[in-house]
């Protein structure tokens, strides 16, 4: 091999090594996670949507949500508990396999039913509640939860952060009421966009709003 080709080979090898090292450094030190504050809302099954709004009813899209394919509907319902009610609770679409009502712990005190802190979709053994729509009432046997804090990640985000689906992490938020959100679940899917979800109680405790940036500070094995 002549000297010119040897120099070119060495140059390309060094360049490739630097790029790989730089990529690893960025993945290791990636920490910024946007935070979204979720208000109380309802996911309805197709069957329950028809019961509350009428046969073959379709939700009217109000606005797209940050997660691809999800939207806030114009339609709202009233959530009724033993001691009170929550009017104008937004329905999120599209319809799901099972109806789920997500409220905060403070909301639970208002209606007189304490929702368990559970992951969205995990409704087995949860309390029921009454949902009032324009065409009548529906009493679900289970489905009332306070959604556990969690982070949506696309697989490329998970790779950049060095985490996997099901990992538990800590998220720190700076400010006058700085806080560390412990026991935050990582949820990974090609359908997800990077975003942490918390409810209004958690947001008020830290005096933060949607769009605030949190920092991933440590991971733990789940």
Coordinates of C-alpha atoms in Angstrom, one line a residue, residues 24-220:
X24 CA -22.0 7.6 22.4
X25 CA -21.3 10.7 24.3
X26 CA -24.5 12.4 23.2
X27 CA -26.6 9.3 24.0
X28 CA -25.0 9.0 27.4
X29 CA -25.6 12.7 28.3
X30 CA -29.1 13.2 26.7
X31 CA -31.3 14.3 29.6
X32 CA -34.0 16.8 28.4
X33 CA -37.5 15.6 28.5
X34 CA -40.6 17.8 27.7
X35 CA -43.4 17.6 30.3
X36 CA -47.1 17.7 29.5
X37 CA -49.7 18.3 32.2
X38 CA -52.8 16.1 31.7
X39 CA -56.2 17.4 32.8
X40 CA -59.0 15.0 33.8
X41 CA -60.3 13.1 30.8
X42 CA -62.2 10.1 29.6
X43 CA -61.5 7.3 27.0
X44 CA -64.7 5.7 25.8
X45 CA -65.2 2.3 24.2
X46 CA -67.3 2.4 21.0
X47 CA -70.2 0.7 22.8
X48 CA -70.2 3.2 25.7
X49 CA -69.8 6.1 23.2
X50 CA -73.0 5.0 21.5
X51 CA -74.8 4.5 24.8
X52 CA -74.0 8.1 25.9
X53 CA -74.3 9.9 22.5
X54 CA -76.4 7.8 20.2
X55 CA -76.1 5.0 17.7
X56 CA -73.2 5.1 15.3
X57 CA -72.0 8.4 16.9
X58 CA -68.5 9.6 16.0
X59 CA -66.4 12.0 18.0
X60 CA -65.8 15.5 16.6
X61 CA -62.1 16.3 16.6
X62 CA -61.3 19.5 18.5
X63 CA -57.5 19.4 18.3
X64 CA -54.6 17.0 17.8
X65 CA -52.7 15.8 20.8
X66 CA -48.9 15.5 21.1
X67 CA -49.0 11.7 20.8
X68 CA -49.6 10.7 17.1
X69 CA -53.1 9.7 16.3
X70 CA -54.6 10.9 19.6
X71 CA -57.0 13.9 19.7
X72 CA -59.2 15.9 22.1
X73 CA -62.8 15.7 21.1
X74 CA -65.4 18.6 21.3
X75 CA -67.6 16.3 23.3
X76 CA -67.6 16.3 27.1
X77 CA -69.3 14.3 29.8
X78 CA -70.0 14.7 33.5
X79 CA -68.4 12.3 36.0
X80 CA -70.6 11.6 39.0
X81 CA -69.5 10.1 42.3
X82 CA -71.2 9.5 45.7
X83 CA -70.5 13.1 46.9
X84 CA -70.2 15.3 43.9
X85 CA -69.6 15.6 40.2
X86 CA -67.1 16.8 37.6
X87 CA -68.7 18.6 34.7
X88 CA -67.3 19.1 31.2
X89 CA -64.8 16.3 31.3
X90 CA -63.1 16.1 27.9
X91 CA -63.3 12.9 25.8
X92 CA -60.1 11.8 24.1
X93 CA -60.1 9.8 20.9
X94 CA -60.1 7.5 19.2
X95 CA -62.3 5.0 21.0
X96 CA -60.6 2.3 23.1
X97 CA -61.4 -1.3 23.9
X98 CA -62.4 -0.4 27.4
X99 CA -63.7 2.8 29.0
X100 CA -61.3 4.6 31.3
X101 CA -61.8 7.7 33.4
X102 CA -58.6 9.5 34.5
X103 CA -58.8 12.1 37.3
X104 CA -56.5 13.6 39.9
X105 CA -56.5 12.6 43.6
X106 CA -58.0 16.1 44.3
X107 CA -60.8 15.3 41.9
X108 CA -61.4 12.1 43.8
X109 CA -62.1 14.0 47.0
X110 CA -64.6 16.2 45.1
X111 CA -66.7 13.2 43.9
X112 CA -66.1 11.1 47.0
X113 CA -64.3 8.2 45.3
X114 CA -60.5 7.8 45.7
X115 CA -59.0 6.6 42.4
X116 CA -56.0 4.3 42.7
X117 CA -52.7 5.4 41.1
X118 CA -52.4 3.1 38.1
X119 CA -50.8 2.9 34.7
X120 CA -53.1 4.0 31.9
X121 CA -54.9 0.9 30.6
X122 CA -54.5 -1.1 33.8
X123 CA -58.0 -0.9 35.2
X124 CA -58.5 -4.4 36.7
X125 CA -59.9 -4.0 40.2
X126 CA -60.4 -0.2 40.0
X127 CA -63.5 1.6 41.2
X128 CA -66.5 2.3 39.0
X129 CA -68.2 5.6 38.4
X130 CA -71.2 7.1 36.7
X131 CA -70.7 8.9 33.4
X132 CA -73.4 11.3 32.2
X133 CA -73.8 12.0 28.5
X134 CA -76.5 13.8 26.5
X135 CA -78.4 10.6 25.9
X136 CA -78.3 9.2 29.4
X137 CA -76.1 7.8 32.2
X138 CA -73.7 4.9 32.2
X139 CA -72.4 3.2 35.3
X140 CA -69.1 1.5 34.6
X141 CA -68.0 -1.3 37.0
X142 CA -64.4 -0.4 36.8
X143 CA -62.1 2.1 35.1
X144 CA -61.6 5.1 37.4
X145 CA -57.9 5.8 37.9
X146 CA -55.3 8.5 38.7
X147 CA -52.8 7.9 36.0
X148 CA -49.3 7.2 37.2
X149 CA -46.6 9.5 35.9
X150 CA -44.9 8.1 32.9
X151 CA -42.7 9.0 29.8
X152 CA -43.6 8.2 26.2
X153 CA -40.6 7.4 24.1
X154 CA -40.0 6.4 20.5
X155 CA -37.4 3.5 20.2
X156 CA -34.9 6.0 18.9
X157 CA -35.4 8.2 22.0
X158 CA -35.0 5.2 24.3
X159 CA -31.7 4.3 22.5
X160 CA -30.5 7.9 22.9
X161 CA -31.3 7.9 26.7
X162 CA -30.0 4.4 27.2
X163 CA -33.3 3.1 28.6
X164 CA -35.7 0.3 27.7
X165 CA -39.5 -0.2 28.0
X166 CA -40.5 -0.7 31.6
X167 CA -37.5 1.0 33.2
X168 CA -38.1 3.3 36.2
X169 CA -36.4 6.7 36.2
X170 CA -36.1 9.9 38.2
X171 CA -36.9 13.2 36.6
X172 CA -35.7 16.5 38.1
X173 CA -37.3 19.9 37.5
X174 CA -35.6 23.1 38.4
X175 CA -37.3 26.3 39.6
X176 CA -38.6 28.0 42.7
X177 CA -40.4 24.8 43.7
X178 CA -37.8 22.4 42.3
X179 CA -38.8 18.8 42.5
X180 CA -37.7 15.2 41.7
X181 CA -40.4 12.9 40.3
X182 CA -39.4 9.5 41.4
X183 CA -40.6 6.1 40.1
X184 CA -41.4 7.4 36.6
X185 CA -42.1 4.6 34.1
X186 CA -40.6 4.5 30.7
X187 CA -43.1 3.4 27.9
X188 CA -41.5 2.7 24.5
X189 CA -43.4 2.3 21.2
X190 CA -42.9 3.3 17.6
X191 CA -46.3 5.1 18.0
X192 CA -45.0 7.4 20.7
X193 CA -43.4 10.9 20.7
X194 CA -41.0 11.9 23.5
X195 CA -43.0 13.4 26.4
X196 CA -43.5 12.9 30.1
X197 CA -47.1 13.0 31.4
X198 CA -48.1 14.2 34.9
X199 CA -51.5 15.4 36.3
X200 CA -52.5 18.8 37.7
X201 CA -51.8 17.9 41.3
X202 CA -48.2 17.0 40.4
X203 CA -47.8 20.1 38.2
X204 CA -49.1 22.4 40.9
X205 CA -46.8 20.9 43.5
X206 CA -43.9 21.9 41.4
X207 CA -45.4 25.1 40.0
X208 CA -44.9 24.0 36.4
X209 CA -46.9 24.0 33.2
X210 CA -46.9 22.1 30.0
X211 CA -43.7 22.6 28.0
X212 CA -41.4 22.6 31.0
X213 CA -38.3 20.6 30.5
X214 CA -37.3 17.9 33.0
X215 CA -34.0 16.2 33.4
X216 CA -33.5 12.5 33.5
X217 CA -31.1 12.2 36.5
X218 CA -30.9 8.5 37.2
X219 CA -32.3 5.2 36.1
X220 CA -33.1 2.1 38.1

